[in-house]
mmCIF file of C-alpha atoms and ligand atoms in Angstrom:
data_model
loop_
_atom_site.group_PDB
_atom_site.id
_atom_site.type_symbol
_atom_site.label_atom_id
_atom_site.label_comp_id
_atom_site.label_asym_id
_atom_site.label_seq_id
_atom_site.Cartn_x
_atom_site.Cartn_y
_atom_site.Cartn_z
ATOM 1 C CA UNK A 24 -0.113 -0.015 0.025
ATOM 2 C CA UNK A 25 1.724 3.206 -1.241
ATOM 3 C CA UNK A 26 0.685 6.433 0.293
ATOM 4 C CA UNK A 27 1.167 9.074 -2.243
ATOM 5 C CA UNK A 28 -1.570 11.527 -1.509
ATOM 6 C CA UNK A 29 -1.362 14.649 0.903
ATOM 7 C CA UNK A 30 -4.220 16.901 1.747
ATOM 8 C CA UNK A 31 -2.887 20.318 2.479
ATOM 9 C CA UNK A 32 -5.573 22.620 4.059
ATOM 10 C CA UNK A 33 -4.995 26.334 3.218
ATOM 11 C CA UNK A 34 -8.409 27.722 3.515
ATOM 12 C CA UNK A 35 -8.267 29.340 6.985
ATOM 13 C CA UNK A 36 -8.736 33.049 7.414
ATOM 14 C CA UNK A 37 -5.584 33.636 9.314
ATOM 15 C CA UNK A 38 -7.229 36.225 11.553
ATOM 16 C CA UNK A 39 -4.350 36.076 14.098
ATOM 17 C CA UNK A 40 -2.026 37.564 11.561
ATOM 18 C CA UNK A 41 -4.217 40.455 10.474
ATOM 19 C CA UNK A 42 -3.647 42.951 8.734
ATOM 20 C CA UNK A 43 -0.871 40.879 6.954
ATOM 21 C CA UNK A 44 -3.428 38.321 5.865
ATOM 22 C CA UNK A 45 -6.290 40.814 4.767
ATOM 23 C CA UNK A 46 -5.676 40.324 1.131
ATOM 24 C CA UNK A 47 -2.929 37.622 1.142
ATOM 25 C CA UNK A 48 -3.029 34.052 2.337
ATOM 26 C CA UNK A 49 -0.858 33.469 5.496
ATOM 27 C CA UNK A 50 0.399 30.286 3.596
ATOM 28 C CA UNK A 51 2.013 32.600 0.949
ATOM 29 C CA UNK A 52 3.818 34.769 3.666
ATOM 30 C CA UNK A 53 7.633 34.898 2.949
ATOM 31 C CA UNK A 54 9.997 33.005 5.372
ATOM 32 C CA UNK A 55 13.705 33.128 4.193
ATOM 33 C CA UNK A 56 13.379 32.825 0.418
ATOM 34 C CA UNK A 57 10.202 31.029 0.019
ATOM 35 C CA UNK A 58 6.613 31.436 0.768
ATOM 36 C CA UNK A 59 5.490 29.105 3.583
ATOM 37 C CA UNK A 60 3.466 26.650 1.506
ATOM 38 C CA UNK A 61 6.483 26.044 -0.876
ATOM 39 C CA UNK A 62 8.521 24.597 1.881
ATOM 40 C CA UNK A 63 5.516 22.305 2.802
ATOM 41 C CA UNK A 64 5.166 21.118 -0.843
ATOM 42 C CA UNK A 65 8.883 20.504 -1.142
ATOM 43 C CA UNK A 66 8.918 18.556 2.240
ATOM 44 C CA UNK A 67 6.053 16.333 0.936
ATOM 45 C CA UNK A 68 7.651 15.683 -2.339
ATOM 46 C CA UNK A 69 10.866 14.671 -0.751
ATOM 47 C CA UNK A 70 8.852 12.245 1.358
ATOM 48 C CA UNK A 71 7.317 10.387 -1.625
ATOM 49 C CA UNK A 72 4.139 12.255 -2.002
ATOM 50 C CA UNK A 73 2.981 12.388 -5.622
ATOM 51 C CA UNK A 74 -0.508 13.915 -5.460
ATOM 52 C CA UNK A 75 -1.252 17.208 -3.335
ATOM 53 C CA UNK A 76 -4.850 18.153 -2.861
ATOM 54 C CA UNK A 77 -5.127 21.816 -1.539
ATOM 55 C CA UNK A 78 -8.298 22.541 0.361
ATOM 56 C CA UNK A 79 -8.631 26.261 -0.634
ATOM 57 C CA UNK A 80 -11.063 29.079 0.124
ATOM 58 C CA UNK A 81 -11.679 32.762 -0.546
ATOM 59 C CA UNK A 82 -8.568 34.742 -1.525
ATOM 60 C CA UNK A 83 -6.282 31.892 -1.838
ATOM 61 C CA UNK A 84 -5.632 31.896 -5.543
ATOM 62 C CA UNK A 85 -2.068 33.180 -5.106
ATOM 63 C CA UNK A 86 -1.369 29.587 -4.014
ATOM 64 C CA UNK A 87 -2.560 28.091 -7.166
ATOM 65 C CA UNK A 88 -0.722 30.537 -9.228
ATOM 66 C CA UNK A 89 2.534 29.851 -7.294
ATOM 67 C CA UNK A 90 2.540 26.170 -8.304
ATOM 68 C CA UNK A 91 1.618 26.725 -12.042
ATOM 69 C CA UNK A 92 4.260 26.380 -14.660
ATOM 70 C CA UNK A 93 4.963 30.004 -15.753
ATOM 71 C CA UNK A 94 6.141 29.560 -19.221
ATOM 72 C CA UNK A 95 5.804 33.327 -19.831
ATOM 73 C CA UNK A 96 8.207 34.170 -16.935
ATOM 74 C CA UNK A 97 10.669 31.407 -17.956
ATOM 75 C CA UNK A 98 10.835 32.820 -21.430
ATOM 76 C CA UNK A 99 11.240 36.344 -20.138
ATOM 77 C CA UNK A 100 14.157 35.236 -18.004
ATOM 78 C CA UNK A 101 15.777 33.517 -20.867
ATOM 79 C CA UNK A 102 15.225 36.553 -23.278
ATOM 80 C CA UNK A 103 16.398 39.192 -20.857
ATOM 81 C CA UNK A 104 19.658 37.133 -19.835
ATOM 82 C CA UNK A 105 18.424 36.366 -16.362
ATOM 83 C CA UNK A 106 19.043 32.593 -16.577
ATOM 84 C CA UNK A 107 20.555 32.517 -13.261
ATOM 85 C CA UNK A 108 17.090 32.979 -11.709
ATOM 86 C CA UNK A 109 15.749 29.937 -13.658
ATOM 87 C CA UNK A 110 16.966 27.747 -10.812
ATOM 88 C CA UNK A 111 14.557 29.587 -8.392
ATOM 89 C CA UNK A 112 11.648 28.093 -10.380
ATOM 90 C CA UNK A 113 12.962 24.475 -10.188
ATOM 91 C CA UNK A 114 10.052 23.812 -7.680
ATOM 92 C CA UNK A 115 7.555 24.288 -10.346
ATOM 93 C CA UNK A 116 9.038 21.036 -11.919
ATOM 94 C CA UNK A 117 8.452 18.891 -8.629
ATOM 95 C CA UNK A 118 7.189 15.405 -9.571
ATOM 96 C CA UNK A 119 3.983 16.166 -8.087
ATOM 97 C CA UNK A 120 0.301 16.659 -9.401
ATOM 98 C CA UNK A 121 -1.790 19.403 -7.995
ATOM 99 C CA UNK A 122 -5.481 19.216 -7.237
ATOM 100 C CA UNK A 123 -7.855 21.845 -5.523
ATOM 101 C CA UNK A 124 -11.096 21.566 -3.661
ATOM 102 C CA UNK A 125 -12.946 24.471 -2.161
ATOM 103 C CA UNK A 126 -14.076 24.711 1.467
ATOM 104 C CA UNK A 127 -17.029 26.799 0.923
ATOM 105 C CA UNK A 128 -17.291 27.953 4.544
ATOM 106 C CA UNK A 129 -14.568 28.078 6.908
ATOM 107 C CA UNK A 130 -15.925 25.747 9.482
ATOM 108 C CA UNK A 131 -12.457 24.721 10.908
ATOM 109 C CA UNK A 132 -9.626 22.328 10.220
ATOM 110 C CA UNK A 133 -11.606 19.247 10.604
ATOM 111 C CA UNK A 134 -14.164 20.495 8.254
ATOM 112 C CA UNK A 135 -11.364 21.465 5.634
ATOM 113 C CA UNK A 136 -10.096 17.776 5.814
ATOM 114 C CA UNK A 137 -13.641 16.474 5.516
ATOM 115 C CA UNK A 138 -14.018 18.534 2.237
ATOM 116 C CA UNK A 139 -11.264 16.179 0.674
ATOM 117 C CA UNK A 140 -13.385 12.938 1.253
ATOM 118 C CA UNK A 141 -14.651 12.409 -2.198
ATOM 119 C CA UNK A 142 -11.142 13.003 -3.700
ATOM 120 C CA UNK A 143 -9.433 10.813 -1.201
ATOM 121 C CA UNK A 144 -12.013 8.025 -2.056
ATOM 122 C CA UNK A 145 -11.080 5.386 0.480
ATOM 123 C CA UNK A 146 -7.218 5.748 0.357
ATOM 124 C CA UNK A 147 -4.964 6.275 3.313
ATOM 125 C CA UNK A 148 -3.450 9.844 3.106
ATOM 126 C CA UNK A 149 -1.333 12.518 4.697
ATOM 127 C CA UNK A 150 -2.559 15.828 6.025
ATOM 128 C CA UNK A 151 0.067 18.558 6.134
ATOM 129 C CA UNK A 152 -0.968 21.937 7.301
ATOM 130 C CA UNK A 153 -0.146 24.748 4.811
ATOM 131 C CA UNK A 154 0.906 27.174 7.475
ATOM 132 C CA UNK A 155 3.495 24.934 9.241
ATOM 133 C CA UNK A 156 7.170 24.491 8.080
ATOM 134 C CA UNK A 157 9.057 21.442 9.564
ATOM 135 C CA UNK A 158 12.790 21.775 10.022
ATOM 136 C CA UNK A 159 15.080 24.597 8.816
ATOM 137 C CA UNK A 160 15.487 24.798 5.057
ATOM 138 C CA UNK A 161 13.559 21.581 3.965
ATOM 139 C CA UNK A 162 15.422 18.976 5.861
ATOM 140 C CA UNK A 163 12.417 17.063 7.534
ATOM 141 C CA UNK A 164 11.678 13.531 6.546
ATOM 142 C CA UNK A 165 9.209 12.977 9.228
ATOM 143 C CA UNK A 166 6.319 12.190 6.887
ATOM 144 C CA UNK A 167 8.247 9.475 5.256
ATOM 145 C CA UNK A 168 9.009 7.950 8.870
ATOM 146 C CA UNK A 169 5.264 8.400 9.833
ATOM 147 C CA UNK A 170 4.062 6.512 6.676
ATOM 148 C CA UNK A 171 6.416 3.770 7.421
ATOM 149 C CA UNK A 172 5.125 3.421 10.898
ATOM 150 C CA UNK A 173 1.619 3.666 9.708
ATOM 151 C CA UNK A 174 2.081 0.727 7.281
ATOM 152 C CA UNK A 175 3.832 -1.367 9.798
ATOM 153 C CA UNK A 176 1.322 -0.824 12.578
ATOM 154 C CA UNK A 177 -2.084 -0.927 11.074
ATOM 155 C CA UNK A 178 -2.941 2.212 13.137
ATOM 156 C CA UNK A 179 -5.865 4.528 12.113
ATOM 157 C CA UNK A 180 -3.633 7.511 12.559
ATOM 158 C CA UNK A 181 -0.105 8.473 13.132
ATOM 159 C CA UNK A 182 0.473 12.054 14.377
ATOM 160 C CA UNK A 183 3.645 13.971 14.591
ATOM 161 C CA UNK A 184 4.446 15.752 18.055
ATOM 162 C CA UNK A 185 6.902 18.438 18.991
ATOM 163 C CA UNK A 186 8.027 19.076 22.618
ATOM 164 C CA UNK A 187 7.123 22.646 23.460
ATOM 165 C CA UNK A 188 7.931 24.940 26.419
ATOM 166 C CA UNK A 189 5.382 24.310 29.190
ATOM 167 C CA UNK A 190 3.997 27.808 28.742
ATOM 168 C CA UNK A 191 3.144 27.138 25.130
ATOM 169 C CA UNK A 192 0.889 24.065 25.638
ATOM 170 C CA UNK A 193 -2.157 26.375 25.778
ATOM 171 C CA UNK A 194 -1.656 27.129 21.943
ATOM 172 C CA UNK A 195 -1.840 23.381 20.791
ATOM 173 C CA UNK A 196 -3.483 20.027 20.808
ATOM 174 C CA UNK A 197 -1.378 18.226 23.544
ATOM 175 C CA UNK A 198 -0.858 14.525 23.651
ATOM 176 C CA UNK A 199 -1.594 12.071 26.623
ATOM 177 C CA UNK A 200 1.080 9.475 25.599
ATOM 178 C CA UNK A 201 0.957 6.049 27.164
ATOM 179 C CA UNK A 202 4.817 6.025 27.415
ATOM 180 C CA UNK A 203 5.923 9.574 28.163
ATOM 181 C CA UNK A 204 9.505 8.876 27.177
ATOM 182 C CA UNK A 205 9.143 6.668 24.077
ATOM 183 C CA UNK A 206 9.925 8.109 20.510
ATOM 184 C CA UNK A 207 6.730 6.605 19.097
ATOM 185 C CA UNK A 208 3.948 6.014 21.474
ATOM 186 C CA UNK A 209 0.251 5.028 21.788
ATOM 187 C CA UNK A 210 -1.780 8.060 22.119
ATOM 188 C CA UNK A 211 -4.452 7.652 25.019
ATOM 189 C CA UNK A 212 -5.769 11.110 24.537
ATOM 190 C CA UNK A 213 -5.429 14.468 22.868
ATOM 191 C CA UNK A 214 -6.352 17.717 24.829
ATOM 192 C CA UNK A 215 -6.916 20.861 22.846
ATOM 193 C CA UNK A 216 -5.192 23.935 24.275
ATOM 194 C CA UNK A 217 -4.996 22.865 27.945
ATOM 195 C CA UNK A 218 -4.364 25.232 30.716
ATOM 196 C CA UNK A 219 -0.618 24.647 31.412
ATOM 197 C CA UNK A 220 -1.189 23.449 34.995
ATOM 198 C CA UNK A 221 -3.500 20.664 33.547
ATOM 199 C CA UNK A 222 -1.544 19.636 30.529
ATOM 200 C CA UNK A 223 -1.051 15.963 30.169
ATOM 201 C CA UNK A 224 2.548 16.399 28.534
ATOM 202 C CA UNK A 225 4.368 19.105 26.630
ATOM 203 C CA UNK A 226 3.979 17.180 23.260
ATOM 204 C CA UNK A 227 2.118 19.310 20.793
ATOM 205 C CA UNK A 228 0.506 18.408 17.706
ATOM 206 C CA UNK A 229 3.061 19.517 14.884
ATOM 207 C CA UNK A 230 0.941 19.725 11.783
ATOM 208 C CA UNK A 231 1.598 16.503 10.148
ATOM 209 C CA UNK A 232 -0.798 13.392 10.252
ATOM 210 C CA UNK A 233 -1.315 10.177 8.415
ATOM 211 C CA UNK A 234 -4.767 8.762 8.408
ATOM 212 C CA UNK A 235 -6.655 5.821 7.379
ATOM 213 C CA UNK A 236 -10.070 6.695 5.703
ATOM 214 C CA UNK A 237 -11.844 5.946 9.068
ATOM 215 C CA UNK A 238 -11.088 9.569 9.969
ATOM 216 C CA UNK A 239 -13.965 10.675 7.720
ATOM 217 C CA UNK A 240 -16.443 8.732 9.643
ATOM 218 C CA UNK A 241 -15.111 10.352 12.866
ATOM 219 C CA UNK A 242 -15.342 13.708 11.318
ATOM 220 C CA UNK A 243 -18.682 13.224 9.933
ATOM 221 C CA UNK A 244 -19.830 12.393 13.444
ATOM 222 C CA UNK A 245 -18.099 15.303 15.123
ATOM 223 C CA UNK A 246 -20.408 18.046 16.169
ATOM 224 C CA UNK A 247 -19.219 21.653 15.731
ATOM 225 C CA UNK A 248 -17.381 22.890 18.757
ATOM 226 C CA UNK A 249 -16.115 26.393 19.636
ATOM 227 C CA UNK A 250 -17.062 29.163 17.189
ATOM 228 C CA UNK A 251 -19.077 26.464 15.210
ATOM 229 C CA UNK A 252 -15.824 24.813 13.878
ATOM 230 C CA UNK A 253 -15.445 21.107 13.442
ATOM 231 C CA UNK A 254 -12.062 20.271 15.140
ATOM 232 C CA UNK A 255 -9.678 17.607 13.849
ATOM 233 C CA UNK A 256 -8.624 17.088 17.378
ATOM 234 C CA UNK A 257 -12.279 16.090 18.327
ATOM 235 C CA UNK A 258 -12.325 13.602 15.510
ATOM 236 C CA UNK A 259 -8.961 11.992 16.596
ATOM 237 C CA UNK A 260 -10.385 11.514 20.113
ATOM 238 C CA UNK A 261 -13.300 9.809 18.630
ATOM 239 C CA UNK A 262 -11.111 7.368 17.048
ATOM 240 C CA UNK A 263 -9.168 6.757 20.292
ATOM 241 C CA UNK A 264 -12.525 6.456 22.277
ATOM 242 C CA UNK A 265 -13.849 3.871 19.775
ATOM 243 C CA UNK A 266 -10.721 1.731 20.439
ATOM 244 C CA UNK A 267 -8.788 2.559 17.259
ATOM 245 C CA UNK A 268 -5.025 2.598 17.632
ATOM 246 C CA UNK A 269 -3.559 6.042 17.258
ATOM 247 C CA UNK A 270 0.282 6.504 17.475
ATOM 248 C CA UNK A 271 2.185 9.711 18.209
ATOM 249 C CA UNK A 272 5.683 10.138 16.897
ATOM 250 C CA UNK A 273 8.194 12.821 18.184
ATOM 251 C CA UNK A 274 10.080 14.930 15.770
ATOM 252 C CA UNK A 275 13.701 13.931 15.799
ATOM 253 C CA UNK A 276 15.962 16.030 18.063
ATOM 254 C CA UNK A 277 16.828 19.353 16.676
ATOM 255 C CA UNK A 278 13.894 19.336 14.357
ATOM 256 C CA UNK A 279 11.388 22.114 14.911
ATOM 257 C CA UNK A 280 7.986 23.116 13.769
ATOM 258 C CA UNK A 281 7.531 26.663 12.591
ATOM 259 C CA UNK A 282 3.966 27.643 13.135
ATOM 260 C CA UNK A 283 3.073 30.548 10.864
ATOM 261 C CA UNK A 284 -0.291 30.973 12.628
ATOM 262 C CA UNK A 285 0.534 33.805 14.870
ATOM 263 C CA UNK A 286 2.934 36.572 14.992
ATOM 264 C CA UNK A 287 5.274 35.358 17.870
ATOM 265 C CA UNK A 288 6.205 32.179 16.078
ATOM 266 C CA UNK A 289 6.113 33.831 12.608
ATOM 267 C CA UNK A 290 8.697 36.325 13.620
ATOM 268 C CA UNK A 291 10.824 33.503 15.242
ATOM 269 C CA UNK A 292 10.542 31.757 11.832
ATOM 270 C CA UNK A 293 11.456 34.799 9.842
ATOM 271 C CA UNK A 294 14.680 35.437 11.971
ATOM 272 C CA UNK A 295 15.701 31.807 12.084
ATOM 273 C CA UNK A 296 15.557 31.448 8.381
ATOM 274 C CA UNK A 297 17.184 34.777 7.582
ATOM 275 C CA UNK A 298 20.194 34.030 9.824
ATOM 276 C CA UNK A 299 20.520 30.477 8.438
ATOM 277 C CA UNK A 300 20.589 31.836 4.801
ATOM 278 C CA UNK A 301 23.552 30.268 3.024
ATOM 279 C CA UNK A 302 24.491 33.721 1.328
ATOM 280 C CA UNK A 303 23.418 36.466 3.663
ATOM 281 C CA UNK A 304 23.149 34.594 6.964
ATOM 282 C CA UNK A 305 26.624 34.899 8.248
ATOM 283 C CA UNK A 306 26.807 38.707 7.823
ATOM 284 C CA UNK A 307 23.260 39.137 9.482
ATOM 285 C CA UNK A 308 24.337 36.997 12.378
ATOM 286 C CA UNK A 309 27.446 39.157 12.829
ATOM 287 C CA UNK A 310 25.361 42.365 12.532
ATOM 288 C CA UNK A 311 22.823 40.946 15.174
ATOM 289 C CA UNK A 312 25.608 39.563 17.433
ATOM 290 C CA UNK A 313 24.370 36.056 17.071
ATOM 291 C CA UNK A 314 27.324 33.567 17.403
ATOM 292 C CA UNK A 315 26.032 30.547 15.383
ATOM 293 C CA UNK A 316 22.772 28.897 14.317
HETATM 294 P P1 UTP B 432 -5.673 27.452 11.951
HETATM 295 O O1 UTP B 432 -6.091 26.591 12.878
HETATM 296 O O2 UTP B 432 -4.527 28.431 12.334
HETATM 297 O O3 UTP B 432 -6.808 28.421 11.398
HETATM 298 O O4 UTP B 432 -5.120 26.791 10.551
HETATM 299 P P2 UTP B 432 -7.058 29.813 10.808
HETATM 300 O O5 UTP B 432 -8.560 29.819 10.659
HETATM 301 O O6 UTP B 432 -6.351 29.884 9.486
HETATM 302 O O7 UTP B 432 -6.442 30.815 11.794
HETATM 303 P P3 UTP B 432 -7.031 32.030 12.700
HETATM 304 O O8 UTP B 432 -7.525 31.477 13.900
HETATM 305 O O9 UTP B 432 -8.026 32.717 11.852
HETATM 306 O O10 UTP B 432 -5.799 32.851 12.884
HETATM 307 C C1 UTP B 432 -4.344 25.627 10.407
HETATM 308 C C2 UTP B 432 -4.399 25.343 9.022
HETATM 309 O O11 UTP B 432 -5.608 24.839 8.593
HETATM 310 C C3 UTP B 432 -6.295 25.693 7.661
HETATM 311 C C4 UTP B 432 -5.367 27.001 7.581
HETATM 312 O O12 UTP B 432 -5.425 27.541 6.327
HETATM 313 C C5 UTP B 432 -4.143 26.436 7.948
HETATM 314 O O13 UTP B 432 -3.247 26.056 7.003
HETATM 315 N N1 UTP B 432 -7.712 25.751 7.841
HETATM 316 C C6 UTP B 432 -8.061 26.203 9.083
HETATM 317 C C7 UTP B 432 -8.467 25.555 6.785
HETATM 318 O O14 UTP B 432 -8.183 25.098 5.713
HETATM 319 N N2 UTP B 432 -9.943 25.735 6.938
HETATM 320 C C8 UTP B 432 -10.382 26.214 8.153
HETATM 321 O O15 UTP B 432 -11.517 26.369 8.307
HETATM 322 C C9 UTP B 432 -9.542 26.437 9.091
#
């Protein structure tokens, strides 16, 4: 069973990043030399994904345009002697097919995933959040590892987790792992945005999932929660409560999730990618008095 399909939800309004996101998708915000969603696509392609289904919504056409092959631009670069920039468009030739489905109302991440049901059509599939970069400069291979674990374990879901600072647990879905120290663990529960004093661990959902199609049944049965949104976390809890095996896997040491959903973590990503830039990073580090990265 090859898993070659990833669903990438990009339909959210990004209200926490206003006014940046008033007329541009947060998934297209620049981090280092690329827009956020390009890192996500390149990571997925590197992990063996061949089909990407974007779940899009209002104001997101810039994402579709970004992954088109722009023959006019290529010709322009050639005709004007700017061939050195052609390498920057190599991502257009990724061995990936792109598909798009509209989330007609922004009813939450769970609802966005549910919008992919007809396309997924009974396959197992990856979900990668379009506003989360894993690892600096496209090094993450976690999705490949997750797919291997998924195939070997007959789990209903495999979810990536990142260890976060105790005060940050209130931002994320947090794991209750059966074995707190294991690299791969059975997930006994998932608690959405817990109070730090009540958090079952400091392992936060890291924006990458592998699902069997049973997730759609769970999502279809999940009632809307806060703000009328259907939460993916609630559907995963349903799977756990129905006795399905759900595995958690930690990001490898040193590998981080850059969540572009709010300003603090967006700024962190902008700075870390800038100071790691192969061409300008060293000078910037010197200017900012940063020793190394
Ligand atoms: P968030 O959970 O950060 O939601 O999205 P959001 O609605 O964009 O953010 P705020 O709260 O308004 O600031 C995580 C990922 O899920 C997508 C987003 O585009 C983002 O890539 N998403 C979220 C959808 O596709 N549809 C939704 O209804 C919500």
